[in-house]
Coordinates of C-alpha atoms and ligand atoms in Angstrom, one line a residue:
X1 CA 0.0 0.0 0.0
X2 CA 1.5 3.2 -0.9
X3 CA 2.3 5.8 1.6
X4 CA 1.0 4.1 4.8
X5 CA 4.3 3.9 6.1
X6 CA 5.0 7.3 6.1
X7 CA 4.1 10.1 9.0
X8 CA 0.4 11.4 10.4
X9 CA 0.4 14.0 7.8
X10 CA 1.8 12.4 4.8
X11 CA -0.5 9.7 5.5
X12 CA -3.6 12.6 5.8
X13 CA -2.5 14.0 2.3
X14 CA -1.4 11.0 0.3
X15 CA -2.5 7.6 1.7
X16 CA -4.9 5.1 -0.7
X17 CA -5.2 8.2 -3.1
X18 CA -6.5 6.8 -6.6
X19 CA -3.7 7.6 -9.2
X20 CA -5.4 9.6 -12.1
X21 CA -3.9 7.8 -15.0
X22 CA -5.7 9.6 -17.9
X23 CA -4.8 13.3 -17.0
X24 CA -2.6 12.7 -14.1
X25 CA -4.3 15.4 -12.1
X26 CA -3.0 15.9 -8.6
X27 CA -5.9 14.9 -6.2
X28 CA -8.3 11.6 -6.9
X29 CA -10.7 12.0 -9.4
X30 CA -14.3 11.0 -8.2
X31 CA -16.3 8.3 -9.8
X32 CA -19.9 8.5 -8.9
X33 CA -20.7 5.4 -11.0
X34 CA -23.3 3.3 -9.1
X35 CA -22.6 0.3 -12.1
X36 CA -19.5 -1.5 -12.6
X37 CA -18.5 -3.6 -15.3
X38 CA -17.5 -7.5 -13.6
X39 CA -13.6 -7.8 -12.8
X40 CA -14.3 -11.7 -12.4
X41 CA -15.7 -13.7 -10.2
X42 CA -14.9 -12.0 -7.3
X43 CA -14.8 -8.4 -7.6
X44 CA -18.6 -6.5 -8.1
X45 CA -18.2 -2.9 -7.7
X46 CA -20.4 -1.2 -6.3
X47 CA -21.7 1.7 -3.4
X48 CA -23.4 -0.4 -0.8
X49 CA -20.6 -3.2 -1.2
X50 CA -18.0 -0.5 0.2
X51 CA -15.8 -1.2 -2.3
X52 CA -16.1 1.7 -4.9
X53 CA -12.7 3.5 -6.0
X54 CA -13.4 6.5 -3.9
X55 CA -14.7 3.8 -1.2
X56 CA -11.3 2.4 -0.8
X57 CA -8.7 5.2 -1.2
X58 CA -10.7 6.3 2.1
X59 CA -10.5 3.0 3.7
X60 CA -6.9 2.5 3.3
X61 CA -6.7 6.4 4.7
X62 CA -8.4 5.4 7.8
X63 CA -7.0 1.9 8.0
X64 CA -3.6 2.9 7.7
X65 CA -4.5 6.1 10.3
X66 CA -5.3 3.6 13.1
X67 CA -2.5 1.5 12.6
X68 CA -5.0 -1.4 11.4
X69 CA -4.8 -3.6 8.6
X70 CA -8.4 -2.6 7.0
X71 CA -11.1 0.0 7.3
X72 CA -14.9 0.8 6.6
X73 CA -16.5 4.2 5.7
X74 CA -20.0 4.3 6.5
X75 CA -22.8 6.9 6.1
X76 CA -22.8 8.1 9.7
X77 CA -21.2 7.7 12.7
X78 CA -24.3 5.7 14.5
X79 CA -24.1 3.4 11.5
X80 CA -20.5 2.5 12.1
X81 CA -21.2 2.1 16.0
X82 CA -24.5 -0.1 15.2
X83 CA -23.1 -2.2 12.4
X84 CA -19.6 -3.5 14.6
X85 CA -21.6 -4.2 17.7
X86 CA -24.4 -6.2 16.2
X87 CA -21.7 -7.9 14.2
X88 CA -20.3 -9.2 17.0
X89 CA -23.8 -9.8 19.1
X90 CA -26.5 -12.2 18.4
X91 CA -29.5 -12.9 20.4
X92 CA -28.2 -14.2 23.7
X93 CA -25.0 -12.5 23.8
X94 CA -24.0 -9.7 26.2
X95 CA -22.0 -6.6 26.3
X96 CA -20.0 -4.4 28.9
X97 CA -20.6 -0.8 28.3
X98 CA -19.0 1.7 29.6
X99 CA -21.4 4.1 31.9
X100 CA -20.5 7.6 30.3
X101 CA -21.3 7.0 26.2
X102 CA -22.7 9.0 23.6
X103 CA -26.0 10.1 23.9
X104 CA -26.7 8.1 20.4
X105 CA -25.2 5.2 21.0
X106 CA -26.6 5.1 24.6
X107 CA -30.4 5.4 23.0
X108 CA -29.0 2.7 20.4
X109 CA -28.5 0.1 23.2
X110 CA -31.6 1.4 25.3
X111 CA -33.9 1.8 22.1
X112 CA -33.1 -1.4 20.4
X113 CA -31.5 -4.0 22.1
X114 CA -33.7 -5.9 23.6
X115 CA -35.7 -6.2 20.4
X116 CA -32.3 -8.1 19.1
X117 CA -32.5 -9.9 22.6
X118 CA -29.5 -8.9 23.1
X119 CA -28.0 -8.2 26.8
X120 CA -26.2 -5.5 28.2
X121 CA -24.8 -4.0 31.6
X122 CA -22.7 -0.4 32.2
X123 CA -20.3 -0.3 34.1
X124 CA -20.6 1.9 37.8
X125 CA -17.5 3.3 37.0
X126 CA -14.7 3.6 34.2
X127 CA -11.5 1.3 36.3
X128 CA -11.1 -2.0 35.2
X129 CA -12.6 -3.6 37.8
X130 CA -15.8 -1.9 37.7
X131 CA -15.1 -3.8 34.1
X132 CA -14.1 -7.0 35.2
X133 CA -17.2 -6.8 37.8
X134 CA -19.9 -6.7 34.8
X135 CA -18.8 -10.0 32.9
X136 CA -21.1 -12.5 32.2
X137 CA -20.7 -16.4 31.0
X138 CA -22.2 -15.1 28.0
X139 CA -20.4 -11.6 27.6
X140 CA -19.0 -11.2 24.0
X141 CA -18.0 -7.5 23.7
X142 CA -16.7 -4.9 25.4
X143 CA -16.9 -1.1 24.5
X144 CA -15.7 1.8 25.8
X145 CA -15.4 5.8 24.7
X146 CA -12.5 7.7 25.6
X147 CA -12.2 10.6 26.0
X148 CA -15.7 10.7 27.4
X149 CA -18.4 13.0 26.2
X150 CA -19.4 15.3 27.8
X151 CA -16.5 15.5 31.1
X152 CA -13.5 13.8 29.3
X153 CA -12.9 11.0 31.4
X154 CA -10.5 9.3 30.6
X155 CA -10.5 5.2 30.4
X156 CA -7.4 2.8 30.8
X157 CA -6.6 1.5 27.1
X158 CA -4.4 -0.9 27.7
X159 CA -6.3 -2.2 31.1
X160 CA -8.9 -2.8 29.2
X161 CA -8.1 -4.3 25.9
X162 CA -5.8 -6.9 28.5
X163 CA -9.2 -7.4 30.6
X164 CA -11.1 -8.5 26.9
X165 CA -8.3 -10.7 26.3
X166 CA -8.1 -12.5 29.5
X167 CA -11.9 -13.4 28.9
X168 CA -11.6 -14.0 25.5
X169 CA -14.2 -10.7 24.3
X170 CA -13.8 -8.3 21.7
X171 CA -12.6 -5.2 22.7
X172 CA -14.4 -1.6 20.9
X173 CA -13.9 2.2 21.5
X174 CA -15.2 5.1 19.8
X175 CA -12.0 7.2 19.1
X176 CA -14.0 10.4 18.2
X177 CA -13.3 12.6 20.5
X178 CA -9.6 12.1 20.7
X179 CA -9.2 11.4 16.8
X180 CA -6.1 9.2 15.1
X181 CA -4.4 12.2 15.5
X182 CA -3.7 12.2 19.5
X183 CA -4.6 8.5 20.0
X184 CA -4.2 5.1 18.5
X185 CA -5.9 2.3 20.7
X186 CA -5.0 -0.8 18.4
X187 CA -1.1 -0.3 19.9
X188 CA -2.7 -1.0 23.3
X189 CA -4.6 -3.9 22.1
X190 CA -8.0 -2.9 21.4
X191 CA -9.8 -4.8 18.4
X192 CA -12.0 -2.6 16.8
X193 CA -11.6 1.7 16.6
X194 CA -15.1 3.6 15.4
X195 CA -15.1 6.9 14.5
X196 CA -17.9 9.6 13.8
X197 CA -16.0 11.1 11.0
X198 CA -18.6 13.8 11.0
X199 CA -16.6 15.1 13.6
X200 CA -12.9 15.6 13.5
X201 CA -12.3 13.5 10.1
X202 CA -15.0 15.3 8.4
X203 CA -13.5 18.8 10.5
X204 CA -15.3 21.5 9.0
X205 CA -19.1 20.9 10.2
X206 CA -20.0 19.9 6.9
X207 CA -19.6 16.1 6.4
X208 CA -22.0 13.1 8.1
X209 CA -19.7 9.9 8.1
X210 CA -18.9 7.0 10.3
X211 CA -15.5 4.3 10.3
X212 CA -14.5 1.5 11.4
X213 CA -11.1 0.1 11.6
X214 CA -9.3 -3.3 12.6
X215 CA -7.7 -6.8 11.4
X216 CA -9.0 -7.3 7.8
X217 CA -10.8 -10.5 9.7
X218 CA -13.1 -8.0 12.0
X219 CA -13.5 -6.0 8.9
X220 CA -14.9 -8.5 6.7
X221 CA -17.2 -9.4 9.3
X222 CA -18.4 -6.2 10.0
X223 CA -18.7 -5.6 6.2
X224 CA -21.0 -9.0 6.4
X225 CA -23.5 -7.2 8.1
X226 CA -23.0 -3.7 6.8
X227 CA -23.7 -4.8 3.0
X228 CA -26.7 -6.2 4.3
X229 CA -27.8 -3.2 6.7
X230 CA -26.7 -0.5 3.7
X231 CA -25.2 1.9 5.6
X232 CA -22.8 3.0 3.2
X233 CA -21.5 6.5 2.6
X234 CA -22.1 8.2 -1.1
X235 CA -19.0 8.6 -3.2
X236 CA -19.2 12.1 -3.5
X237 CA -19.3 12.8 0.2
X238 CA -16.8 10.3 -0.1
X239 CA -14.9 12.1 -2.3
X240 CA -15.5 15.3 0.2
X241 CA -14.0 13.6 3.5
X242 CA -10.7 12.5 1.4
X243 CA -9.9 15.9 1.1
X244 CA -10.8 17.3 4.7
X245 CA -8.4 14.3 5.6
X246 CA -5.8 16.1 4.2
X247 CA -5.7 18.8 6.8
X248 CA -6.9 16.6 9.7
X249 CA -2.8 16.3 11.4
X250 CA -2.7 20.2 11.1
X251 CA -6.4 21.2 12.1
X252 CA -6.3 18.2 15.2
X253 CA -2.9 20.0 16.4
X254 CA -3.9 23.5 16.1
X255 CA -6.7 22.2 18.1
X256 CA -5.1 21.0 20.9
X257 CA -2.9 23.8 21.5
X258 CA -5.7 26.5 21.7
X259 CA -7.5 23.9 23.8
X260 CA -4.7 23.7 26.6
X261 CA -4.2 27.7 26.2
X262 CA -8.4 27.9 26.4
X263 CA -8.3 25.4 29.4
X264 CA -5.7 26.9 31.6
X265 CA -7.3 30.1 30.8
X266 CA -10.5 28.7 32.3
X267 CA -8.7 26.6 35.0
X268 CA -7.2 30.5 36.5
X269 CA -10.7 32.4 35.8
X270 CA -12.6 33.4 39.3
X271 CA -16.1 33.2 37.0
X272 CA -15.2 29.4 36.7
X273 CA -15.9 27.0 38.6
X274 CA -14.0 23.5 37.2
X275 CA -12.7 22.5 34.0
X276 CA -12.1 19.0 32.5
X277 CA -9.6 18.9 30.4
X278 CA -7.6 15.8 30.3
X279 CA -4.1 17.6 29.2
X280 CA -4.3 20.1 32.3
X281 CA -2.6 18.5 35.4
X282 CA -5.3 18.9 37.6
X283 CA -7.2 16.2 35.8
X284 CA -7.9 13.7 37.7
X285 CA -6.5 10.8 35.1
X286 CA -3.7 13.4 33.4
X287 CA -0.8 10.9 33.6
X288 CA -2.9 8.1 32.0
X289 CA -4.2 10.6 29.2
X290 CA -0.4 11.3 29.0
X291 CA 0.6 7.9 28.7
X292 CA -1.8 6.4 25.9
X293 CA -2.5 10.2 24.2
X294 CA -0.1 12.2 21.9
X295 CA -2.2 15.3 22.1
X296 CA -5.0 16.4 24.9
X297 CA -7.2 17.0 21.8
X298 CA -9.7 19.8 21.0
X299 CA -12.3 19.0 23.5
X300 CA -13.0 20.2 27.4
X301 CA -16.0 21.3 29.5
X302 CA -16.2 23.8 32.0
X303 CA -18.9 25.0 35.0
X304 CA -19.5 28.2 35.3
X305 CA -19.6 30.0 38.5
X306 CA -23.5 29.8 40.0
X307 CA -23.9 33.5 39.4
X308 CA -23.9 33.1 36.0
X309 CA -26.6 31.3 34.3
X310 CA -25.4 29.0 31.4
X311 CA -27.8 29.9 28.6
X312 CA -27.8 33.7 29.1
X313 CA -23.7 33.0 29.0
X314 CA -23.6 31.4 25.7
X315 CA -26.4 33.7 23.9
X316 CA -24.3 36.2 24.9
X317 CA -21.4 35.4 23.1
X318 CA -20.8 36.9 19.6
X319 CA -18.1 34.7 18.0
X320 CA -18.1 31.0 19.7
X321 CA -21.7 29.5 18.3
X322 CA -24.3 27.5 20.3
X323 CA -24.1 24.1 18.5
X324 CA -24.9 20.5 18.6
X325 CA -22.2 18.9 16.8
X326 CA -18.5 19.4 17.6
X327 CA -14.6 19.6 16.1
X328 CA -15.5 21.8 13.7
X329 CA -12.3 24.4 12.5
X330 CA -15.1 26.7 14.6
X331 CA -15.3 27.0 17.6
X332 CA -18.5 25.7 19.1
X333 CA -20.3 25.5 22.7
X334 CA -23.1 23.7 23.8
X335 CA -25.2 23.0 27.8
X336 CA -25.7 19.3 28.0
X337 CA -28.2 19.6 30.3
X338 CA -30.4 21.3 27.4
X339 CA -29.3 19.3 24.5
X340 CA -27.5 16.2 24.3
X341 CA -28.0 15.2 27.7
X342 CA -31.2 16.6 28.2
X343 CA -33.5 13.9 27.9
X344 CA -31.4 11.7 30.8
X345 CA -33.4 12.6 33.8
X346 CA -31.8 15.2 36.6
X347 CA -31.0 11.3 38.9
X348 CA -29.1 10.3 35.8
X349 CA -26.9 13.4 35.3
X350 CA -26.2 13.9 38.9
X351 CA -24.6 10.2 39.1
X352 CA -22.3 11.0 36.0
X353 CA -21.6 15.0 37.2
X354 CA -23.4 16.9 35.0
X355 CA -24.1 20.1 36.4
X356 CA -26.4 22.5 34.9
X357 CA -23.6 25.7 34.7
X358 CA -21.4 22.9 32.9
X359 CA -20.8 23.9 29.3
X360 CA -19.1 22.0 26.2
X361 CA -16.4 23.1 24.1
X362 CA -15.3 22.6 21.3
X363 CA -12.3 24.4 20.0
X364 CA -11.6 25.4 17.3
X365 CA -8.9 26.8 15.1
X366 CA -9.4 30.9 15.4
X367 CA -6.6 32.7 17.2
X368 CA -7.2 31.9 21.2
X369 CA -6.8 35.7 22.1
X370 CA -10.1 36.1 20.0
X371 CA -11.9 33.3 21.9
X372 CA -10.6 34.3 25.2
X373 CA -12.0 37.9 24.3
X374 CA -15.6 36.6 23.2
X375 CA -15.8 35.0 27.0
X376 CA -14.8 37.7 29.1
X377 CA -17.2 39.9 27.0
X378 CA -19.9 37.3 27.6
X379 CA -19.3 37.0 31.0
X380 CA -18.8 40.9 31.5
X381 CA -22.5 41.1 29.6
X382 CA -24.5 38.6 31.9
X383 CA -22.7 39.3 35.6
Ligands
PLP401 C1 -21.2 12.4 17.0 C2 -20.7 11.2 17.7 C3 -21.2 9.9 17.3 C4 -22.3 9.7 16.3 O1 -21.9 10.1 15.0 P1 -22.9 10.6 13.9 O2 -22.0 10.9 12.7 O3 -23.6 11.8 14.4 O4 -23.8 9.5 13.6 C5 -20.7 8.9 18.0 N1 -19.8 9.0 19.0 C6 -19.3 10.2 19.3 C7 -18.3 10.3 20.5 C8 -19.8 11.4 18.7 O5 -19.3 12.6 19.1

């Protein structure tokens, strides 16, 4: 495979890129063909078989990203999350889940499991043993999210991928918040990575994607299912996250440093009450995050002081937006207890230490003096 041995960013700009051999133009050229002529017996191109030419220059980007033999690029990050862990589940089976997840994949595994009569347990807490404590005869998977959404806790890699192994489970994290860029769990032993690419793969707020990566053996089972569930991403969007890749070393760097600079701005603030940032040493798990992470990444969360409400805060401020979605080049705030963790109950977020001041942030790549301004101003505005 060409170029995957090179360095994060020659990988981002040149790995699985389709040579154009007709015009020799610089960048891949896109074929949206959803017909391909036969090459034999075995090879039937075509969109939902994730095998396009645009399909698999992305693949081998993301395979060779994660340090993994093969990769999958699927139409959203839920379908990448879905598709590997019903691969690996059947009626019967069970599954360790960490307690702090993604709002969508929690509602996955609330919402639909037990139609698949499939089982499930979360853990009480993110050590190994609270792990190791939720393993069943029957256990088959075990899945975990690190950094954790919203108060980037941080879970032991290595502890954990050892703990699968011991009972003979396949190991899965989604590696969204920290990105290939800061954080490759296969060199700890984990078996499968997922990524919402709409996030810091896609980088610019303008992409919906999913991946998967691991042994080609994983992969072609996960492909089993996915061919049949369809979750495939179209080639021109394909096309379109092959060329934010490009930039993802430089963007997913830029964004770490103003994230430390915006964190230990916070961390010194008397308006601010915590922050959770995983690269500031008052973290609770900063020499873990130091020891499996190359970079802190671009998320952290932060409670405001009780004077200040949190939704006056963020209308009043002019550059960072309100926003859902996260790891944009923009930089982006949002209240969990209004939005994505809204619909958990007040019991819920109390247990996991979501406070109602908390606020989400994703940063992004302006110059930190501006986004330092924007708060103060907001602040100054609301007190
Ligand atoms: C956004 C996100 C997802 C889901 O991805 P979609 O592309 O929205 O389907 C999964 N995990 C994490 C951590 C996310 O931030």
């Amino acid at each position: 495979m060409k170029h995957s041995k090179g360095r994060l960013n020659t990988i981002c700009t040149h790995t699985g890129e389709v040579e154009d051999k007709q015009f020799r133009g610089a960048v891949s050229p896109l074929f949206m063909s959803s017909s391909y002529a036969f090459e034999g017996v075995d090879v039937k191109r075509y969109p939902r078989y994730f095998n396009t030419p645009n399909q698999e220059a992305l693949c081998k980007k993301v395979a060779a990203l994660e340090h993994t033999e093969a990769g999958l690029i699927f139409g959203s990050g839920m379908a990448a999350v879905s598709t590997a862990l019903l691969a690996f589940l059947r009626a019967g089976d069970h599954v360790v889940l960490q307690n702090t997840l993604y709002g969508g994949t929690y509602n996955l595994i609330n919402e639909e499991f037990d139609k698949f009569g499939i089982e499930y347990s979360f853990t009480d807490g993110l050590q190994v043993e609270d792990f190791e404590a939720k393993i069943k005869e029957n256990t088959k998977v075990i899945y975990i999210e690190t950094p954790s959404n919203p108060l980037l806790t941080i879970t032991d890699l290595k502890a954990v991928a050892t703990l699968a192994k011991k009972h003979n489970l396949v190991s899965m994290i989604d590696n969204t918040f920290a990105s290939p860029v800061n954080q490759n769990p296969i060199d700890f032993g984990i078996d499968v990575v997922i990524h919402s690419a709409t996030k810091y793969m896609g980088g610019h707020s303008d992409i919906c994607a999913g991946a998967v990566a691991s042994t080609t053996e994983h992969i072609d089972r996960i492909f089993q299912l996915a061919k049949n569930f369809g979750g495939s991403l179209s080639d021109y969007t394909v096309w379109l996250l092959e060329r934010s890749m490009k930039t993802m070393g430089i963007r997913v760097r830029a964004q770490n440093e103003n994230a430390q600079k915006m964190a230990e701005y916070l961390h010194q603030s008397k308006d601010v009450e915590k922050v959770y940032y995983p690269g500031l040493p008052s973290h609770p798990d900063h020499e873990l995050a130091k020891s499996q992470m190359r970079g802190f990444g671009g998320m952290l969360s932060f409670e405001l002081k009780s004077d200040i409400d949190a939704m006056d805060f963020q209308n009043a401020l002019e550059l960072i937006k309100p926003s859902m979605s996260l790891a944009g080049v923009e930089s982006t705030v949002l209240s969990p207890t209004q939005t994505s963790h809204a619909l958990m109950g007040e019991e819920e977020r109390a247990r996991q230490g979501i406070k109602d001041g908390l606020i989400r942030f994703s940063v992004g790549i302006e110059e930190v003096e501006d986004l330092i301004e924007d708060i103060e101003q907001a602040i100054a505005k609301v007190k």
